[in-house]
PDB file of C-alpha atoms in Angstrom:
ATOM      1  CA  UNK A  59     132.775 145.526 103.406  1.00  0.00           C
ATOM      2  CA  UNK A  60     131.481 145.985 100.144  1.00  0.00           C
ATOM      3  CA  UNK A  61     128.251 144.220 100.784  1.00  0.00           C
ATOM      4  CA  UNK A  62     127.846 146.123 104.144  1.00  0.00           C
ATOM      5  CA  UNK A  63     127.606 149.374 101.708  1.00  0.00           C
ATOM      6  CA  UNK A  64     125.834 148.404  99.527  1.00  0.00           C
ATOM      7  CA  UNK A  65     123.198 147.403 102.212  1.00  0.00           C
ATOM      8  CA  UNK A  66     124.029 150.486 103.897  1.00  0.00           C
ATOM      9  CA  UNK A  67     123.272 152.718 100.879  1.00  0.00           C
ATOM     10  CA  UNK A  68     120.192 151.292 100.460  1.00  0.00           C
ATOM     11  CA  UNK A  69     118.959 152.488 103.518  1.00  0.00           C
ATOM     12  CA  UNK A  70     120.159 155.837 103.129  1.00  0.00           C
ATOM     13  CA  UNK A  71     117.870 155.704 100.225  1.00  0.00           C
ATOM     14  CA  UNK A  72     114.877 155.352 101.769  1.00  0.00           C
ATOM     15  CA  UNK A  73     115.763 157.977 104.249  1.00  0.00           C
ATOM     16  CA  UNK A  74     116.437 160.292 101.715  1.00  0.00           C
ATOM     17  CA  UNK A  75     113.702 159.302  99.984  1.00  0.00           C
ATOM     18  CA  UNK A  76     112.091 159.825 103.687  1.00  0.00           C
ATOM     19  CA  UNK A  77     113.235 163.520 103.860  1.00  0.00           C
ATOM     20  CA  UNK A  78     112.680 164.567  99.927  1.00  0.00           C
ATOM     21  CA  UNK A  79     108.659 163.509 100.661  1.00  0.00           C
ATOM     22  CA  UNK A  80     108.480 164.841 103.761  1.00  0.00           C
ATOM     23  CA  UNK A  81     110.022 168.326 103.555  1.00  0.00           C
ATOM     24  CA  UNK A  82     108.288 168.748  99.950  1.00  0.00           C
ATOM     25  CA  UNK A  83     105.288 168.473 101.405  1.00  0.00           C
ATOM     26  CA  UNK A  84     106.357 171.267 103.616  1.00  0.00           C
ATOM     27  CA  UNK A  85     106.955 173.671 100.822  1.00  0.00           C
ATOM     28  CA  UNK A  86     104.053 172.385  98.551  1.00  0.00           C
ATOM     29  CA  UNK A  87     101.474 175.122  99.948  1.00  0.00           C
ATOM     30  CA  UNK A  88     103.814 178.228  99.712  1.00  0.00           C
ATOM     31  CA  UNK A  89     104.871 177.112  96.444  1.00  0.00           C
ATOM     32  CA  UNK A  90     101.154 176.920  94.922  1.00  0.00           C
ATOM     33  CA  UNK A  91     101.060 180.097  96.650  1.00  0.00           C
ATOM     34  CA  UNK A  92     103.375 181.658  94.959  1.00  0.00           C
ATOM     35  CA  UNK A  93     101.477 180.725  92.028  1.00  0.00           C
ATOM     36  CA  UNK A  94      99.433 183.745  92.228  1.00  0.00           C
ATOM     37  CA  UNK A  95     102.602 186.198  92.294  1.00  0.00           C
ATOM     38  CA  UNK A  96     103.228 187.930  88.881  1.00  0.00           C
ATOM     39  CA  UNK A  97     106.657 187.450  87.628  1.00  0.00           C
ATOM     40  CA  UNK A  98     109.938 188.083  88.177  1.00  0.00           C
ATOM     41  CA  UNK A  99     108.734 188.514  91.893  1.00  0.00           C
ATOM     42  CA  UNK A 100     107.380 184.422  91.648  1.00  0.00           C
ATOM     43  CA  UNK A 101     110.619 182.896  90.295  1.00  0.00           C
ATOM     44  CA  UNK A 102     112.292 185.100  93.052  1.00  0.00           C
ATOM     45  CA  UNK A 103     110.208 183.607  95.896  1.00  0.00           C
ATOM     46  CA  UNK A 104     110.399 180.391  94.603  1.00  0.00           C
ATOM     47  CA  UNK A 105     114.135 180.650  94.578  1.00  0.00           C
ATOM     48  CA  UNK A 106     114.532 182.011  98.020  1.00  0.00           C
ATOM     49  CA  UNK A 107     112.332 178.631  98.866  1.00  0.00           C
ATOM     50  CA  UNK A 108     113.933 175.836  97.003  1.00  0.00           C
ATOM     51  CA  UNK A 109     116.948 177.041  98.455  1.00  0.00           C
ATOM     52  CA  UNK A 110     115.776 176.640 102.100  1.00  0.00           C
ATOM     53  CA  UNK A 111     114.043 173.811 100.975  1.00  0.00           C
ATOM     54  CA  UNK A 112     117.461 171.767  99.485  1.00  0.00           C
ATOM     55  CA  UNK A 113     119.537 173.053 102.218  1.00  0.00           C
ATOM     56  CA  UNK A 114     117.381 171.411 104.840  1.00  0.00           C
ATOM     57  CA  UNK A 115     117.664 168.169 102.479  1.00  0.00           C
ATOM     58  CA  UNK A 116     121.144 168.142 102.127  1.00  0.00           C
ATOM     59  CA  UNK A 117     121.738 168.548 105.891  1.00  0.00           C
ATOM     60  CA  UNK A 118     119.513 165.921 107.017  1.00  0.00           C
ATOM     61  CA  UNK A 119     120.867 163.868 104.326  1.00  0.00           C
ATOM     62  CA  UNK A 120     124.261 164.408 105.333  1.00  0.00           C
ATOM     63  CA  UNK A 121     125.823 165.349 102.071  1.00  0.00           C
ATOM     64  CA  UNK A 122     127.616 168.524 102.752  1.00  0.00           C
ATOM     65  CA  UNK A 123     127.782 170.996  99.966  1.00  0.00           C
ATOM     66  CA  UNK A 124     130.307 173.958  99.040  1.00  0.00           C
ATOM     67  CA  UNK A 125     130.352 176.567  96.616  1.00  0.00           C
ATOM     68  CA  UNK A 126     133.240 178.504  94.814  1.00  0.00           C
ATOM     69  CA  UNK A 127     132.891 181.314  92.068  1.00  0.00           C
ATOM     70  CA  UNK A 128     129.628 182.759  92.709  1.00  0.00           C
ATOM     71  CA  UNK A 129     131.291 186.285  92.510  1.00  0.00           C
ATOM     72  CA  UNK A 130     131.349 185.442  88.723  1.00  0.00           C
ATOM     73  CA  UNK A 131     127.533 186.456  88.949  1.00  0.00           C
ATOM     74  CA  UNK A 132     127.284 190.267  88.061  1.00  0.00           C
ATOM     75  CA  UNK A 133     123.945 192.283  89.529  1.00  0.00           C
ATOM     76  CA  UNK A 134     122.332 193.424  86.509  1.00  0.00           C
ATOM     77  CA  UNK A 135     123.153 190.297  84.534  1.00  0.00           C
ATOM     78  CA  UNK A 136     121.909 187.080  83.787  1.00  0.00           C
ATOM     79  CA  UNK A 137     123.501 184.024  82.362  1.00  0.00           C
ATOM     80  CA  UNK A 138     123.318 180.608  80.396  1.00  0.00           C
ATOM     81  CA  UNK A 139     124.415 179.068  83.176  1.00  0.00           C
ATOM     82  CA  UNK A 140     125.707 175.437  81.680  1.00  0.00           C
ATOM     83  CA  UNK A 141     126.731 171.898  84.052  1.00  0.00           C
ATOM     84  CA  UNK A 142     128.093 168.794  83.843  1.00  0.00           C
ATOM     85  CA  UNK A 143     126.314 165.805  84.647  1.00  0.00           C
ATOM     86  CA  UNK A 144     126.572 162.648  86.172  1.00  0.00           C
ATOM     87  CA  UNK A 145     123.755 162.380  88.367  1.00  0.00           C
ATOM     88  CA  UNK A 146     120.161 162.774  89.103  1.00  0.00           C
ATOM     89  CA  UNK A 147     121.636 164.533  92.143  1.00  0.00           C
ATOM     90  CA  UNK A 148     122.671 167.169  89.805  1.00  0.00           C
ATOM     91  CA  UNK A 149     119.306 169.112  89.628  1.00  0.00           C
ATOM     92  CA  UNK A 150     118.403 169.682  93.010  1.00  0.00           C
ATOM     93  CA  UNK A 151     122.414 170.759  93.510  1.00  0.00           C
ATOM     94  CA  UNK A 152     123.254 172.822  90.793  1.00  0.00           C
ATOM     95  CA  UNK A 153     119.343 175.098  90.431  1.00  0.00           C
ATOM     96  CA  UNK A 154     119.743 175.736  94.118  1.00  0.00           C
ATOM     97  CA  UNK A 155     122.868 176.585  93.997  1.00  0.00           C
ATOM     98  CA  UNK A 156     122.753 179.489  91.336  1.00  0.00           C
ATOM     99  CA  UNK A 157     122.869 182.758  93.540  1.00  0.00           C
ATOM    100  CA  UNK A 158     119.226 184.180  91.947  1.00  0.00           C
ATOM    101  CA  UNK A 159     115.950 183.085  90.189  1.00  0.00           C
ATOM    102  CA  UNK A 160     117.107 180.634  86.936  1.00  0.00           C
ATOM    103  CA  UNK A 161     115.116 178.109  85.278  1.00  0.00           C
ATOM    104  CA  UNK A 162     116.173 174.638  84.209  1.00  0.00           C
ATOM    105  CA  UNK A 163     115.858 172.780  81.153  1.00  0.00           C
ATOM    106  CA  UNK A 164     113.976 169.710  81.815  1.00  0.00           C
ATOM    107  CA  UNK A 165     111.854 166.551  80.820  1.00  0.00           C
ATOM    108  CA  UNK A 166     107.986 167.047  80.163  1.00  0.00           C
ATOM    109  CA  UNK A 167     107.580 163.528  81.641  1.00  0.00           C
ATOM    110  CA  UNK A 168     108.916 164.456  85.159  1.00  0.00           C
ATOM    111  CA  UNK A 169     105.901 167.205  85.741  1.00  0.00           C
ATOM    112  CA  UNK A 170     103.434 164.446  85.619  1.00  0.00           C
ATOM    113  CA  UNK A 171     104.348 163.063  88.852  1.00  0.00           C
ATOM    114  CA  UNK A 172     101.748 163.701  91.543  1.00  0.00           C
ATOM    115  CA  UNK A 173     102.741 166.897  93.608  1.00  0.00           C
ATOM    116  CA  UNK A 174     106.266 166.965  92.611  1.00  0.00           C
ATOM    117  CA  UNK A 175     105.368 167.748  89.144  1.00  0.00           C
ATOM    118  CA  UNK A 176     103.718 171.229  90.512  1.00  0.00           C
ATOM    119  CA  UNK A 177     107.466 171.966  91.883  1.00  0.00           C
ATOM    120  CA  UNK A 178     109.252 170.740  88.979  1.00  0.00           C
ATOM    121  CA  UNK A 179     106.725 172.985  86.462  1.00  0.00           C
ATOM    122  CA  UNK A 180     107.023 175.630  88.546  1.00  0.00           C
ATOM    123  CA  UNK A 181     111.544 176.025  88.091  1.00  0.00           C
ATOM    124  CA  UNK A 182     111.652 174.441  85.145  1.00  0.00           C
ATOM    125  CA  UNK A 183     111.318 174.840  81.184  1.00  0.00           C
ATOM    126  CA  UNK A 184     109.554 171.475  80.086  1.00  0.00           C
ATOM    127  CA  UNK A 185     110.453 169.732  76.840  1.00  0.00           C
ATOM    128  CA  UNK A 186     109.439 166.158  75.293  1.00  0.00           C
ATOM    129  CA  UNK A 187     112.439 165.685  73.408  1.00  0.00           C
ATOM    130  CA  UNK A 188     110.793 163.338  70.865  1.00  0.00           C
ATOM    131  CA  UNK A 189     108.520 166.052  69.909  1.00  0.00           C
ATOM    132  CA  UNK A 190     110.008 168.518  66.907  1.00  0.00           C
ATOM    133  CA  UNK A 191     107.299 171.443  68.238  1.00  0.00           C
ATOM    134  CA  UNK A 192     107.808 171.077  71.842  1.00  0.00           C
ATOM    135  CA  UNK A 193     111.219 171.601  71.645  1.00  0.00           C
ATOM    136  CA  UNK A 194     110.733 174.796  69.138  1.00  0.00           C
ATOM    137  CA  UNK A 195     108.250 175.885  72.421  1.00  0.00           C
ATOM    138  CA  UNK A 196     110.850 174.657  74.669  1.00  0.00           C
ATOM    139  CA  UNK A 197     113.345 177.118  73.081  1.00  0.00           C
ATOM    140  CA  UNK A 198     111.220 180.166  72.962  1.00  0.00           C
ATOM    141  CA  UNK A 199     110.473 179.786  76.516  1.00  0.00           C
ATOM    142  CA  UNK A 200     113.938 179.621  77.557  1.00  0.00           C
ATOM    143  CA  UNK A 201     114.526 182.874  75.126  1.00  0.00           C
ATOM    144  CA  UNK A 202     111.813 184.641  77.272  1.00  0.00           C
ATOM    145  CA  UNK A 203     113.735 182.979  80.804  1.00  0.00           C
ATOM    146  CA  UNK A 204     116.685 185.607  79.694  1.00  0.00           C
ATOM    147  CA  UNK A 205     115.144 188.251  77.405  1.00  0.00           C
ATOM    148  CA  UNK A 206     111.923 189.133  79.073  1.00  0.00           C
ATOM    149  CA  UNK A 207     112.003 187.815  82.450  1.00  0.00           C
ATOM    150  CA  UNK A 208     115.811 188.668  83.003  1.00  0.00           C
ATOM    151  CA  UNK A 209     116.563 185.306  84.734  1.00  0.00           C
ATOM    152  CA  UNK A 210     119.239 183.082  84.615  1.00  0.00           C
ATOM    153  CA  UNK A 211     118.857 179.468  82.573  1.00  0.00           C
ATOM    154  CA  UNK A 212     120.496 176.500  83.382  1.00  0.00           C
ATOM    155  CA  UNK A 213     121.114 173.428  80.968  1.00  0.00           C
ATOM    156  CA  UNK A 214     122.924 170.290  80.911  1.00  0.00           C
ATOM    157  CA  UNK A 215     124.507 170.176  77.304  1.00  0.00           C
ATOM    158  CA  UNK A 216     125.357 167.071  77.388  1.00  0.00           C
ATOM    159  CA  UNK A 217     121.749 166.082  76.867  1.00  0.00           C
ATOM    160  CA  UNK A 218     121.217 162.964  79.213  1.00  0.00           C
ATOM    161  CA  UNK A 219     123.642 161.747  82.680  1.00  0.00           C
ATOM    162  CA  UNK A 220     127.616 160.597  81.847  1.00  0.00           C
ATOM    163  CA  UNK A 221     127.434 156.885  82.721  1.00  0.00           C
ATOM    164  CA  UNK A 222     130.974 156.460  80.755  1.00  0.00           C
ATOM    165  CA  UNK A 223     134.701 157.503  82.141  1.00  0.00           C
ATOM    166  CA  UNK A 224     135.190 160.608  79.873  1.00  0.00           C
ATOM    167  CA  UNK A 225     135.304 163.677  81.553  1.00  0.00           C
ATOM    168  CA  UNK A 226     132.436 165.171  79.449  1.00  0.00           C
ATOM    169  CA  UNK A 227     130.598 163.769  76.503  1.00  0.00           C
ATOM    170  CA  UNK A 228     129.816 165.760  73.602  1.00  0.00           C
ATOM    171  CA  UNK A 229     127.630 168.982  73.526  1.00  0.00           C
ATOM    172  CA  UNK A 230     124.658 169.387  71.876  1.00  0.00           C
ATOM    173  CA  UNK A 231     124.444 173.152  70.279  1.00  0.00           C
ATOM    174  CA  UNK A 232     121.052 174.435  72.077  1.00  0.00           C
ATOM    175  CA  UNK A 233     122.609 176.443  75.120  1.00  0.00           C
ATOM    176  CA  UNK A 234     125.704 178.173  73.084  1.00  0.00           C
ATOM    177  CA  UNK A 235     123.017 178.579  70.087  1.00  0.00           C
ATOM    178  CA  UNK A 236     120.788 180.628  72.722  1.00  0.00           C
ATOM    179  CA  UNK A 237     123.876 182.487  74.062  1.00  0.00           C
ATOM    180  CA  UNK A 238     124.702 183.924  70.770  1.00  0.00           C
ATOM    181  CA  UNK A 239     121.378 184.664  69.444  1.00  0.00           C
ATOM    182  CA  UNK A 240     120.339 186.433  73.224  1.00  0.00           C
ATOM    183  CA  UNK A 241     124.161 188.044  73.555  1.00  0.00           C
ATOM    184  CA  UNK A 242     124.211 186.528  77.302  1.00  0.00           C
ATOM    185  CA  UNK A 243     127.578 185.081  78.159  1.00  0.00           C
ATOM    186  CA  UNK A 244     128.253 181.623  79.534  1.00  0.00           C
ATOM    187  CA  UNK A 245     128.905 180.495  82.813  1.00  0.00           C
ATOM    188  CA  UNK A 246     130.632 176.975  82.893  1.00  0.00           C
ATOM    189  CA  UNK A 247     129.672 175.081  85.895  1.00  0.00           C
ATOM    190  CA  UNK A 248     131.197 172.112  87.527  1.00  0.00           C
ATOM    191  CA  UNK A 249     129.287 169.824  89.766  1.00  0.00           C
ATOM    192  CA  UNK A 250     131.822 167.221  91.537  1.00  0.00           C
ATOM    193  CA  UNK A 251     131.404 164.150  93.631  1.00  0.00           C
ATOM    194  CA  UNK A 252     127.245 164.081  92.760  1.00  0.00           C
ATOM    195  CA  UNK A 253     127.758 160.721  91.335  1.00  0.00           C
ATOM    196  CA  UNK A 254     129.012 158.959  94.200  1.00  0.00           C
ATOM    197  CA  UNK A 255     125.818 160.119  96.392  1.00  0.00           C
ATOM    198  CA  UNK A 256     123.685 158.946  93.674  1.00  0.00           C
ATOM    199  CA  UNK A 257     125.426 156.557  91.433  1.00  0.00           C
ATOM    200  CA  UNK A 258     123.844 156.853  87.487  1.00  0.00           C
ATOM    201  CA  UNK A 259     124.555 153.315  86.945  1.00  0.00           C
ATOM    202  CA  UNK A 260     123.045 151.901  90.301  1.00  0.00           C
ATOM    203  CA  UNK A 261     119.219 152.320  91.429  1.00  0.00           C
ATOM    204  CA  UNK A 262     117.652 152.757  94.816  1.00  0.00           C
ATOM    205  CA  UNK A 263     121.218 153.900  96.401  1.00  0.00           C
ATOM    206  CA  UNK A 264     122.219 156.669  98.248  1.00  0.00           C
ATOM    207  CA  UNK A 265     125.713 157.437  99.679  1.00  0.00           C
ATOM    208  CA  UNK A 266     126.058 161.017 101.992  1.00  0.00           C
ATOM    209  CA  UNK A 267     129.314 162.338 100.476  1.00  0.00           C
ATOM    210  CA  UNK A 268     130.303 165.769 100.358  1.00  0.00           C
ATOM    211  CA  UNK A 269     128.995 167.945  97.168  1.00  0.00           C
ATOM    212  CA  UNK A 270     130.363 170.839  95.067  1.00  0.00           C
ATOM    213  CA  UNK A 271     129.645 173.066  92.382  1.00  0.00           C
ATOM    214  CA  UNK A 272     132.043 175.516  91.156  1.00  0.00           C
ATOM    215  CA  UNK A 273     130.995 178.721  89.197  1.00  0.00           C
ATOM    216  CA  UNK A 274     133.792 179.785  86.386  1.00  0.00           C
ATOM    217  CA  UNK A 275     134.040 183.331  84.656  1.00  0.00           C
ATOM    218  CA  UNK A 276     131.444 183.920  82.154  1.00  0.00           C
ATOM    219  CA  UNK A 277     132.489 183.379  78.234  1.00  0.00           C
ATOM    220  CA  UNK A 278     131.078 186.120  76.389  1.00  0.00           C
ATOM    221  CA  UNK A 279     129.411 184.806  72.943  1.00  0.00           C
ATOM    222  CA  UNK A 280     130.511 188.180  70.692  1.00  0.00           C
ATOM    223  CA  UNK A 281     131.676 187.488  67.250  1.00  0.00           C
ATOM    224  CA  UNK A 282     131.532 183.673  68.139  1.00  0.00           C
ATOM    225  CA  UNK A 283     130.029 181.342  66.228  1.00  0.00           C
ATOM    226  CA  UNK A 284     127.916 178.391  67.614  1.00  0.00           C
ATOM    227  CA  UNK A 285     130.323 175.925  67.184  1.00  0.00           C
ATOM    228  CA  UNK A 286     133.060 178.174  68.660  1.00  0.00           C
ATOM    229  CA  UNK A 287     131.095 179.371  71.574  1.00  0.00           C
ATOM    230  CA  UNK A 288     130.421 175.283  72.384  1.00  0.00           C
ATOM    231  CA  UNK A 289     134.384 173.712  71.836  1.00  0.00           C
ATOM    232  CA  UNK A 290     135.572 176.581  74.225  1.00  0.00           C
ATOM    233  CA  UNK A 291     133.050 176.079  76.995  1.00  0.00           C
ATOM    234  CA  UNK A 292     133.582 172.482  76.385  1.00  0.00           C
ATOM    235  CA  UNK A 293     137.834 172.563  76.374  1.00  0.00           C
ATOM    236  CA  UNK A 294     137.258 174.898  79.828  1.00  0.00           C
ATOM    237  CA  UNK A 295     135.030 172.815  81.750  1.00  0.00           C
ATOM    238  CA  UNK A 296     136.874 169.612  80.588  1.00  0.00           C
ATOM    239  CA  UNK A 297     140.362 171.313  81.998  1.00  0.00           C
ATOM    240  CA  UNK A 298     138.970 172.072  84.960  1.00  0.00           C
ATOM    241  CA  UNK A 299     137.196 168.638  85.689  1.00  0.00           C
ATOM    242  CA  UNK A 300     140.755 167.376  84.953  1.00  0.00           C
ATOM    243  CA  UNK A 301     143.169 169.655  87.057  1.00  0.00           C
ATOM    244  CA  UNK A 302     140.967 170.585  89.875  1.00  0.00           C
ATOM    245  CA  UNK A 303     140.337 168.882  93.192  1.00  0.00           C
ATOM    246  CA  UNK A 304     136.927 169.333  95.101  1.00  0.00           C
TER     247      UNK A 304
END
């Protein structure tokens, strides 16, 4: 049974891999498009797309997805919006599935990647992460994300994908040091089941499962230190992963 799975999951692979290709190829023109729109109205767009775009994917996929807290997101207010993760699912779940336009965090490396590195430029903050001044850039940018463009920004403290069994691993400082120095609050996010579609320890596998990311209430940064700000996002996220089925 085991080795039917595994078989199994491989060809849900390629068909996912089938339908990622396919449908991005779909969006590819009205997202160089969009290009040409000035700002916020591009990041809006591109959100209203991505989020057709992903829903189509999941569907076809079969990996059913379902959302809880996005009440948490005020009108008027944007957020460091901050997720777990366990998968390289997690991206095209938890961007998505923020209610309005947000950028994510992620690896220069990725954007080089013909044709999906002009989607993953265009909703993302780039960073090499072995270079001191591109991750000074990196944090200006994201500064300008939530000061001057008014968007939300989304990052994966953790740094890199849980392979272990702790709930979370450690946080680095960059999202809670951006929350206190912008005054935006917090909003813990919890992404469950992503890693048994798309294992982080296995490669070319893909298992439809069903999906969800839940939204908690923001965690204002005010008279918090850095330090502060990141053990009580940490302790809230890690209580929740532990006491709450999805």
């Amino acid at each position: 049974m085991r080795t039917l799975k595994y078989i199994l999951a491989r060809f849900f692979a390629f068909w996912a891999a089938l339908v990622f290709v396919s449908t991005m190829l779909l969006v590819l023109i009205p997202i160089v498009l969009i290009g040409f729109a000035a700002e916020p109205r591009r990041s809006r767009l591109f959100q209203s797309l991505i989020q057709g775009w992903m829903t189509v994917f999941f569907v076809l996929t079969g990996v059913r997805r379902s959302f809880r807290g996005r009440e948490h997101f005020r009108k008027g207010e944007n957020y460091v919006v901050v997720c777990n993760h366990r998968s390289y699912l997690d991206p095209p779940l938890s961007s998505p599935g923020i209610p309005t336009a947000n950028k994510t965090i992620a690896k220069a490396e990725m954007a080089k990647i013909p044709l999906f590195g002009i989607v993953y430029r265009r909703g993302s903050v780039l960073v090499n992460r072995k270079s001191e001044e591109s991750r000074k850039a990196s944090y200006g940018k994201m500064k300008d994300v939530l000061v001057r463009h008014g968007f939300h920004m989304c990052i994966y403290p953790e740094g890199t994908r849980n392979r272990g069994s702790e709930t979370l691993m450690k946080f680095h400082d960059g999202a809670f040091k951006l929350a206190v120095e912008t005054g935006r609050s917090v909003i813990p996010a919890l992404l469950f089941h992503s890693e048994k579609v798309m294992p982080p320890n296995e490669g070319f596998y893909f298992w439809p499962h069903r999906v969800a990311m839940h939204f908690l209430p923001p965690v204002s940064p005010a008279g918090k230190t850095v330090a502060e700000l990141r053990e009580e996002v940490h302790a809230l996220m890690t209580h929740y992963l532990e006491t709450t089925k999805a």
